[in-house]
Amino acid sequence: MKPPAVFDFQAEVEETLKRIQSQKGVQGIIIVNSEGIPVKSTLDNQSTVQYSALIHQLVMKARSTLRDIDPQNDLTFLRVRSKKNEIMIAPDKDYFLIVIQNPSA
Amino acid sequence: MSTSVANEGEKMRCTVMLKPSKRGSSLLALSSRRSFTFSGSKILDRMAGPTPRQVVRVFDEENNDVTPQPFYRTDLGAEPGSRFLMDELSAGSTSDQTTFTGSFTMPFSRSVLGSSRISSQSTIESVNEEMEETFCRRDFPFNLPESLLPDEKRKRGSVKEQMTQALLKGIKDILITETDTITLLDIPPTLVSVNADDADVIIERNKQYSEVCRNRGNNEQYVERGMQTLNGATKNKQIQNNLMLMVDTATIVSTFDMYAPPEQEVMVYSPEKKQTNDAETVVDSRRSPERSLSLTSSASTVISSCSLKDVETVGSSLNTQVDFEFIMMSDQFQYSLLLMERTVLRNNFQNQLAAYRKLPLLEDPDRLVKPKEEEQSEAETSCSPALQCLWVFHCELSRGCRVSSMAWNKKNPDLLAVGYGETDHRNHEQGLVCCWSIKNPTWPERIINCDSAVTTVDFSSNSPGQLAVGMCDGSIAIHNVQSADNKTPFISSRECAKRHLGPVWQLRWNQQELSFTGEEKVESLYSVGADGRICKWFVINGGLDCTDLMKLKQMNNKKTAECVLSVLTPGLCFDFHPSDSNIYLTGTWEGNILKCSCSNGHQFLETYRKHLCPVNCITWCPLHPDVFLSCSSDSTIQLWKQDCINPLLSFTSNQPVGEVRWSPKHATVFGAVNEGQLEIWDLNSSFLDPVIVQPAGPGLKMTSLLFASLTDCVVVGDSDGQVTAYQLQNLHVGESSQGDIIQDLLRSASPKELQETLM
């Protein structure tokens, strides 16, 4: 029972990532591990490295801000809306999931 | 004590007698000669002692009492000469500075002299010779009563007389007595005088020691020996070391870092799992403390520089691949993916979702709005009722499958279960049930594969995660949609002996009050199938079992002999009364509508005959207790009242009507779907024509319909597996109580319509 379940999860995850990538306006997906190294990305190397490093800092700052205000609180989702696109970050202690989307495209 | 005026002392050669005495006053005279030296030397020790008992009086050669007077005179009745002396003293003091200095040092010397009396036993000759000679004591006060020392007084007097007479004559003898020796410094010497008493002993000892020293050279007891410490030769050696790299790191510690202990962090991040994946989560939690520490407490700048370096040097290494797989395993990641997908979609479907939820549309400030579009949108807004297509639920899996039934979840109004399956063909195809969420129109939340085509679905009220699925082969399965792993149903009725022999046409969960308690609501599953039975199902031994509630006997058959085998007519639909859960209506293949009761399994309470073709759907009005609608394949929709045999209103459509539903909010609005179009009827506006007609897409047939409970939307399923959500716009409905509206309508409409429908 266990091995097929594991395999299904992987396949499901890959499928979900593909679906997200195929949504309208999505420019890229980056998955960063806890050390800040991008693990998977659909963008080019240069942008990936840049995004992962900068967003890591941003998330750390956001998280520490929240927890300074209330130590029992924690950051679950972060959306940064800019003129050209929107960056959505799902942080966790093991990874960051970053999706860049341009909704009006 | 030698307070004789120096100048006078030089001139006069009178003798002055100085005598220290322990009592009383004493006349003191100081010889002129000695007075020179003494006054010139200004020795400290010439001062008088502070003992009050001795009085020192000083007279000069002229027998003037030059004793310095104290500042405070204790005895005013002193000698008359004393005043004279004081004047002289004062005169002398002003003229001569030196003597005054002597007077300044008086206090010190007095104390010294006082101490010397105590230490007068000193044997050491360390005292100055001059001091010995000149020591005498002086007393405060100088004036003492004359009666103490009468002889001295007499002497003084005699001296005084002699002074006046023979100043220049004679030399007087001076008797000087010695005072006690004053020890100022006492350092015992290591030298002993040869003349000392114990000198002999010391000399002897010295001799012995020198003897020993001399004998040391030849004596056996003493061996002389040399020693040498070896000092190794120094040697220089050079080594080379790696440069010690100094790295400055800094971190900012916030209250967040100090607050959360690592154990708590693990617990907090344990996800609420939908999948039971214990092995992976255990690994996850074990690895997480290290990672959490590395994540939270390291400086961000260091990480960024590290990551850049690593990426450049390592490239695509196995490490990242392993990491990625590890990340993928975690439930949290899957949840994040879900969240992300919904967020991305929400961005895309922002307007549609806002319309669905009846939220004001937010204008995207960054979107470039072309003026041409604006004009068009303005022109299109009209006040007529219309349907606006919001989105379409469709995906790869459901393409080509026919939507057979839909059901909203009772607890979560955003969840829609859609059953797919071709019910016309008898070949046993695989059926599919998808649970869609409004938040994600592109992919269903749950996909359930069924063994045969699905004909009906319904969510339970008591346990909202349970979905009952009725299938074409007569079996009923109950699935639990809360767990993502839904390969096997929760319960299935496949093994049940009494299961339906034909397709299960409708399932319904119904709550019934227990007669004796009246409080509990027991929910049971009811089904009507093509074998003409209405069954009530319950769970026994992990399986379903049923009891027959009703058998639908054929009513219209004329020839009983032909229909021996099929005594029962298939029931196609049924619906329970909204308030009285004992009563239900059933529509049959023959076109009759039967009102039955749960408690009476043999007889029908009522039979409503109107339809000529199979009744496809029956539905009670949720806002009015006695009214129900029925639709059938004869393209008519009939509106009935419970106690009236004949329908009150009937509506014609152009094609066989598959489904009819009441609007949950407006009592006069209902929707019907036939193969070609969707019709929305509003009894307020018209009895003859539907208010809104939405034709089906080309090549599509609409098959099922549902109203959304909270909003003004309908969902329509079609034969291509698509479920379209429409929003009803501009339906003019009144504000008063809905039930009254329809009551009035019916009352106003019924006589006319009854006449019309009477054939």
mmCIF file with all atom_site columns, N, CA and C in Angstrom, chain B residues 404-407 417-421 423 432-433 450 453-459 467-472 475-477 503-508 525-528 572 574 661:
data_model
loop_
_atom_site.group_PDB
_atom_site.id
_atom_site.type_symbol
_atom_site.label_atom_id
_atom_site.label_alt_id
_atom_site.label_comp_id
_atom_site.label_asym_id
_atom_site.label_entity_id
_atom_site.label_seq_id
_atom_site.pdbx_PDB_ins_code
_atom_site.Cartn_x
_atom_site.Cartn_y
_atom_site.Cartn_z
_atom_site.occupancy
_atom_site.B_iso_or_equiv
_atom_site.pdbx_formal_charge
_atom_site.auth_seq_id
_atom_site.auth_comp_id
_atom_site.auth_asym_id
_atom_site.auth_atom_id
_atom_site.pdbx_PDB_model_num
ATOM 1   N N  . SER B 1 404 ? -24.580 13.353 -15.152 1.00 0.00 ? 404 SER B N  1
ATOM 2   C CA . SER B 1 404 ? -25.861 12.744 -14.846 1.00 0.00 ? 404 SER B CA 1
ATOM 3   C C  . SER B 1 404 ? -26.502 13.385 -13.629 1.00 0.00 ? 404 SER B C  1
ATOM 4   N N  . SER B 1 405 ? -25.713 13.805 -12.678 1.00 0.00 ? 405 SER B N  1
ATOM 5   C CA . SER B 1 405 ? -26.337 14.418 -11.507 1.00 0.00 ? 405 SER B CA 1
ATOM 6   C C  . SER B 1 405 ? -25.328 15.278 -10.792 1.00 0.00 ? 405 SER B C  1
ATOM 7   N N  . MET B 1 406 ? -25.860 16.206 -10.014 1.00 0.00 ? 406 MET B N  1
ATOM 8   C CA . MET B 1 406 ? -24.994 17.096 -9.257  1.00 0.00 ? 406 MET B CA 1
ATOM 9   C C  . MET B 1 406 ? -25.585 17.267 -7.877  1.00 0.00 ? 406 MET B C  1
ATOM 10  N N  . ALA B 1 407 ? -24.733 17.575 -6.943  1.00 0.00 ? 407 ALA B N  1
ATOM 11  C CA . ALA B 1 407 ? -25.224 17.815 -5.586  1.00 0.00 ? 407 ALA B CA 1
ATOM 12  C C  . ALA B 1 407 ? -24.257 18.752 -4.880  1.00 0.00 ? 407 ALA B C  1
ATOM 13  N N  . ALA B 1 417 ? -20.513 18.144 -6.024  1.00 0.00 ? 417 ALA B N  1
ATOM 14  C CA . ALA B 1 417 ? -20.196 16.794 -6.504  1.00 0.00 ? 417 ALA B CA 1
ATOM 15  C C  . ALA B 1 417 ? -20.944 16.564 -7.798  1.00 0.00 ? 417 ALA B C  1
ATOM 16  N N  . VAL B 1 418 ? -20.218 16.087 -8.759  1.00 0.00 ? 418 VAL B N  1
ATOM 17  C CA . VAL B 1 418 ? -20.822 15.866 -10.075 1.00 0.00 ? 418 VAL B CA 1
ATOM 18  C C  . VAL B 1 418 ? -20.606 14.424 -10.452 1.00 0.00 ? 418 VAL B C  1
ATOM 19  N N  . GLY B 1 419 ? -21.665 13.803 -10.811 1.00 0.00 ? 419 GLY B N  1
ATOM 20  C CA . GLY B 1 419 ? -21.561 12.412 -11.255 1.00 0.00 ? 419 GLY B CA 1
ATOM 21  C C  . GLY B 1 419 ? -21.627 12.324 -12.757 1.00 0.00 ? 419 GLY B C  1
ATOM 22  N N  . TYR B 1 420 ? -20.712 11.586 -13.322 1.00 0.00 ? 420 TYR B N  1
ATOM 23  C CA . TYR B 1 420 ? -20.660 11.431 -14.771 1.00 0.00 ? 420 TYR B CA 1
ATOM 24  C C  . TYR B 1 420 ? -20.981 9.996  -15.134 1.00 0.00 ? 420 TYR B C  1
ATOM 25  N N  . GLY B 1 421 ? -21.668 9.876  -16.190 1.00 0.00 ? 421 GLY B N  1
ATOM 26  C CA . GLY B 1 421 ? -21.899 8.510  -16.676 1.00 0.00 ? 421 GLY B CA 1
ATOM 27  C C  . GLY B 1 421 ? -22.974 8.495  -17.738 1.00 0.00 ? 421 GLY B C  1
ATOM 28  N N  . THR B 1 423 ? -25.983 6.965  -19.003 1.00 0.00 ? 423 THR B N  1
ATOM 29  C CA . THR B 1 423 ? -26.993 6.075  -18.464 1.00 0.00 ? 423 THR B CA 1
ATOM 30  C C  . THR B 1 423 ? -27.832 5.418  -19.550 1.00 0.00 ? 423 THR B C  1
ATOM 31  N N  . LEU B 1 432 ? -17.617 8.094  -13.086 1.00 0.00 ? 432 LEU B N  1
ATOM 32  C CA . LEU B 1 432 ? -16.701 9.059  -12.465 1.00 0.00 ? 432 LEU B CA 1
ATOM 33  C C  . LEU B 1 432 ? -17.512 10.019 -11.611 1.00 0.00 ? 432 LEU B C  1
ATOM 34  N N  . VAL B 1 433 ? -16.961 10.301 -10.471 1.00 0.00 ? 433 VAL B N  1
ATOM 35  C CA . VAL B 1 433 ? -17.529 11.364 -9.636  1.00 0.00 ? 433 VAL B CA 1
ATOM 36  C C  . VAL B 1 433 ? -16.417 12.341 -9.341  1.00 0.00 ? 433 VAL B C  1
ATOM 37  N N  . CYS B 1 450 ? -15.579 5.147  -10.358 1.00 0.00 ? 450 CYS B N  1
ATOM 38  C CA . CYS B 1 450 ? -16.576 4.154  -9.949  1.00 0.00 ? 450 CYS B CA 1
ATOM 39  C C  . CYS B 1 450 ? -16.640 3.028  -10.968 1.00 0.00 ? 450 CYS B C  1
ATOM 40  N N  . ALA B 1 453 ? -21.411 3.389  -14.451 1.00 0.00 ? 453 ALA B N  1
ATOM 41  C CA . ALA B 1 453 ? -21.844 4.764  -14.675 1.00 0.00 ? 453 ALA B CA 1
ATOM 42  C C  . ALA B 1 453 ? -22.638 5.272  -13.489 1.00 0.00 ? 453 ALA B C  1
ATOM 43  N N  . VAL B 1 454 ? -22.371 6.479  -13.179 1.00 0.00 ? 454 VAL B N  1
ATOM 44  C CA . VAL B 1 454 ? -23.004 7.074  -12.008 1.00 0.00 ? 454 VAL B CA 1
ATOM 45  C C  . VAL B 1 454 ? -24.303 7.715  -12.433 1.00 0.00 ? 454 VAL B C  1
ATOM 46  N N  . THR B 1 455 ? -25.310 7.429  -11.689 1.00 0.00 ? 455 THR B N  1
ATOM 47  C CA . THR B 1 455 ? -26.591 8.022  -12.027 1.00 0.00 ? 455 THR B CA 1
ATOM 48  C C  . THR B 1 455 ? -27.019 9.100  -11.049 1.00 0.00 ? 455 THR B C  1
ATOM 49  N N  . THR B 1 456 ? -26.606 8.957  -9.818  1.00 0.00 ? 456 THR B N  1
ATOM 50  C CA . THR B 1 456 ? -27.064 9.929  -8.835  1.00 0.00 ? 456 THR B CA 1
ATOM 51  C C  . THR B 1 456 ? -26.028 10.077 -7.730  1.00 0.00 ? 456 THR B C  1
ATOM 52  N N  . VAL B 1 457 ? -25.957 11.270 -7.217  1.00 0.00 ? 457 VAL B N  1
ATOM 53  C CA . VAL B 1 457 ? -25.064 11.538 -6.078  1.00 0.00 ? 457 VAL B CA 1
ATOM 54  C C  . VAL B 1 457 ? -25.828 12.387 -5.071  1.00 0.00 ? 457 VAL B C  1
ATOM 55  N N  . ASP B 1 458 ? -25.442 12.199 -3.831  1.00 0.00 ? 458 ASP B N  1
ATOM 56  C CA . ASP B 1 458 ? -26.029 13.056 -2.806  1.00 0.00 ? 458 ASP B CA 1
ATOM 57  C C  . ASP B 1 458 ? -25.091 13.103 -1.609  1.00 0.00 ? 458 ASP B C  1
ATOM 58  N N  . PHE B 1 459 ? -24.971 14.269 -1.032  1.00 0.00 ? 459 PHE B N  1
ATOM 59  C CA . PHE B 1 459 ? -24.172 14.442 0.167   1.00 0.00 ? 459 PHE B CA 1
ATOM 60  C C  . PHE B 1 459 ? -25.040 14.243 1.388   1.00 0.00 ? 459 PHE B C  1
ATOM 61  N N  . LEU B 1 467 ? -20.455 10.924 0.797   1.00 0.00 ? 467 LEU B N  1
ATOM 62  C CA . LEU B 1 467 ? -21.130 11.119 -0.474  1.00 0.00 ? 467 LEU B CA 1
ATOM 63  C C  . LEU B 1 467 ? -21.660 9.777  -0.924  1.00 0.00 ? 467 LEU B C  1
ATOM 64  N N  . ALA B 1 468 ? -22.951 9.735  -1.138  1.00 0.00 ? 468 ALA B N  1
ATOM 65  C CA . ALA B 1 468 ? -23.552 8.492  -1.609  1.00 0.00 ? 468 ALA B CA 1
ATOM 66  C C  . ALA B 1 468 ? -23.661 8.541  -3.115  1.00 0.00 ? 468 ALA B C  1
ATOM 67  N N  . VAL B 1 469 ? -23.248 7.484  -3.731  1.00 0.00 ? 469 VAL B N  1
ATOM 68  C CA . VAL B 1 469 ? -23.220 7.421  -5.188  1.00 0.00 ? 469 VAL B CA 1
ATOM 69  C C  . VAL B 1 469 ? -24.057 6.240  -5.616  1.00 0.00 ? 469 VAL B C  1
ATOM 70  N N  . GLY B 1 470 ? -24.990 6.533  -6.467  1.00 0.00 ? 470 GLY B N  1
ATOM 71  C CA . GLY B 1 470 ? -25.796 5.438  -7.009  1.00 0.00 ? 470 GLY B CA 1
ATOM 72  C C  . GLY B 1 470 ? -25.382 5.180  -8.444  1.00 0.00 ? 470 GLY B C  1
ATOM 73  N N  . MET B 1 471 ? -25.322 3.929  -8.777  1.00 0.00 ? 471 MET B N  1
ATOM 74  C CA . MET B 1 471 ? -24.751 3.596  -10.078 1.00 0.00 ? 471 MET B CA 1
ATOM 75  C C  . MET B 1 471 ? -25.715 2.842  -10.960 1.00 0.00 ? 471 MET B C  1
ATOM 76  N N  . CYS B 1 472 ? -25.279 2.723  -12.161 1.00 0.00 ? 472 CYS B N  1
ATOM 77  C CA . CYS B 1 472 ? -26.125 2.119  -13.178 1.00 0.00 ? 472 CYS B CA 1
ATOM 78  C C  . CYS B 1 472 ? -26.341 0.633  -12.939 1.00 0.00 ? 472 CYS B C  1
ATOM 79  N N  . SER B 1 475 ? -25.768 -0.691 -7.733  1.00 0.00 ? 475 SER B N  1
ATOM 80  C CA . SER B 1 475 ? -25.072 -0.663 -6.447  1.00 0.00 ? 475 SER B CA 1
ATOM 81  C C  . SER B 1 475 ? -24.938 0.780  -5.964  1.00 0.00 ? 475 SER B C  1
ATOM 82  N N  . ILE B 1 476 ? -24.831 0.827  -4.679  1.00 0.00 ? 476 ILE B N  1
ATOM 83  C CA . ILE B 1 476 ? -24.698 2.130  -4.015  1.00 0.00 ? 476 ILE B CA 1
ATOM 84  C C  . ILE B 1 476 ? -23.393 2.121  -3.249  1.00 0.00 ? 476 ILE B C  1
ATOM 85  N N  . ALA B 1 477 ? -22.660 3.165  -3.386  1.00 0.00 ? 477 ALA B N  1
ATOM 86  C CA . ALA B 1 477 ? -21.407 3.253  -2.632  1.00 0.00 ? 477 ALA B CA 1
ATOM 87  C C  . ALA B 1 477 ? -21.401 4.568  -1.867  1.00 0.00 ? 477 ALA B C  1
ATOM 88  N N  . PRO B 1 503 ? -30.675 0.207  -12.531 1.00 0.00 ? 503 PRO B N  1
ATOM 89  C CA . PRO B 1 503 ? -29.989 1.429  -12.116 1.00 0.00 ? 503 PRO B CA 1
ATOM 90  C C  . PRO B 1 503 ? -30.719 2.111  -10.966 1.00 0.00 ? 503 PRO B C  1
ATOM 91  N N  . VAL B 1 504 ? -29.918 2.641  -10.112 1.00 0.00 ? 504 VAL B N  1
ATOM 92  C CA . VAL B 1 504 ? -30.470 3.427  -9.016  1.00 0.00 ? 504 VAL B CA 1
ATOM 93  C C  . VAL B 1 504 ? -30.722 4.813  -9.567  1.00 0.00 ? 504 VAL B C  1
ATOM 94  N N  . TRP B 1 505 ? -31.972 5.185  -9.610  1.00 0.00 ? 505 TRP B N  1
ATOM 95  C CA . TRP B 1 505 ? -32.250 6.444  -10.280 1.00 0.00 ? 505 TRP B CA 1
ATOM 96  C C  . TRP B 1 505 ? -32.085 7.641  -9.382  1.00 0.00 ? 505 TRP B C  1
ATOM 97  N N  . GLN B 1 506 ? -32.387 7.450  -8.096  1.00 0.00 ? 506 GLN B N  1
ATOM 98  C CA . GLN B 1 506 ? -32.161 8.596  -7.221  1.00 0.00 ? 506 GLN B CA 1
ATOM 99  C C  . GLN B 1 506 ? -31.846 8.122  -5.812  1.00 0.00 ? 506 GLN B C  1
ATOM 100 N N  . LEU B 1 507 ? -30.970 8.865  -5.223  1.00 0.00 ? 507 LEU B N  1
ATOM 101 C CA . LEU B 1 507 ? -30.592 8.640  -3.831  1.00 0.00 ? 507 LEU B CA 1
ATOM 102 C C  . LEU B 1 507 ? -30.928 9.884  -3.049  1.00 0.00 ? 507 LEU B C  1
ATOM 103 N N  . ARG B 1 508 ? -31.336 9.648  -1.842  1.00 0.00 ? 508 ARG B N  1
ATOM 104 C CA . ARG B 1 508 ? -31.563 10.822 -1.019  1.00 0.00 ? 508 ARG B CA 1
ATOM 105 C C  . ARG B 1 508 ? -31.250 10.481 0.416   1.00 0.00 ? 508 ARG B C  1
ATOM 106 N N  . LEU B 1 525 ? -30.380 6.613  4.323   1.00 0.00 ? 525 LEU B N  1
ATOM 107 C CA . LEU B 1 525 ? -30.264 6.749  2.880   1.00 0.00 ? 525 LEU B CA 1
ATOM 108 C C  . LEU B 1 525 ? -31.429 6.038  2.223   1.00 0.00 ? 525 LEU B C  1
ATOM 109 N N  . TYR B 1 526 ? -32.084 6.761  1.321   1.00 0.00 ? 526 TYR B N  1
ATOM 110 C CA . TYR B 1 526 ? -33.207 6.177  0.605   1.00 0.00 ? 526 TYR B CA 1
ATOM 111 C C  . TYR B 1 526 ? -32.875 6.157  -0.864  1.00 0.00 ? 526 TYR B C  1
ATOM 112 N N  . SER B 1 527 ? -33.352 5.169  -1.500  1.00 0.00 ? 527 SER B N  1
ATOM 113 C CA . SER B 1 527 ? -33.064 5.089  -2.934  1.00 0.00 ? 527 SER B CA 1
ATOM 114 C C  . SER B 1 527 ? -34.292 4.556  -3.655  1.00 0.00 ? 527 SER B C  1
ATOM 115 N N  . VAL B 1 528 ? -34.361 4.984  -4.891  1.00 0.00 ? 528 VAL B N  1
ATOM 116 C CA . VAL B 1 528 ? -35.418 4.433  -5.753  1.00 0.00 ? 528 VAL B CA 1
ATOM 117 C C  . VAL B 1 528 ? -34.741 3.906  -6.993  1.00 0.00 ? 528 VAL B C  1
ATOM 118 N N  . LEU B 1 572 ? -38.522 6.755  -11.020 1.00 0.00 ? 572 LEU B N  1
ATOM 119 C CA . LEU B 1 572 ? -37.437 7.555  -11.576 1.00 0.00 ? 572 LEU B CA 1
ATOM 120 C C  . LEU B 1 572 ? -36.939 8.636  -10.632 1.00 0.00 ? 572 LEU B C  1
ATOM 121 N N  . PHE B 1 574 ? -37.756 10.768 -6.686  1.00 0.00 ? 574 PHE B N  1
ATOM 122 C CA . PHE B 1 574 ? -38.579 10.954 -5.499  1.00 0.00 ? 574 PHE B CA 1
ATOM 123 C C  . PHE B 1 574 ? -38.038 12.138 -4.717  1.00 0.00 ? 574 PHE B C  1
ATOM 124 N N  . ARG B 1 661 ? -35.993 22.547 -11.053 1.00 0.00 ? 661 ARG B N  1
ATOM 125 C CA . ARG B 1 661 ? -35.581 22.868 -9.693  1.00 0.00 ? 661 ARG B CA 1
ATOM 126 C C  . ARG B 1 661 ? -36.188 24.195 -9.278  1.00 0.00 ? 661 ARG B C  1
#
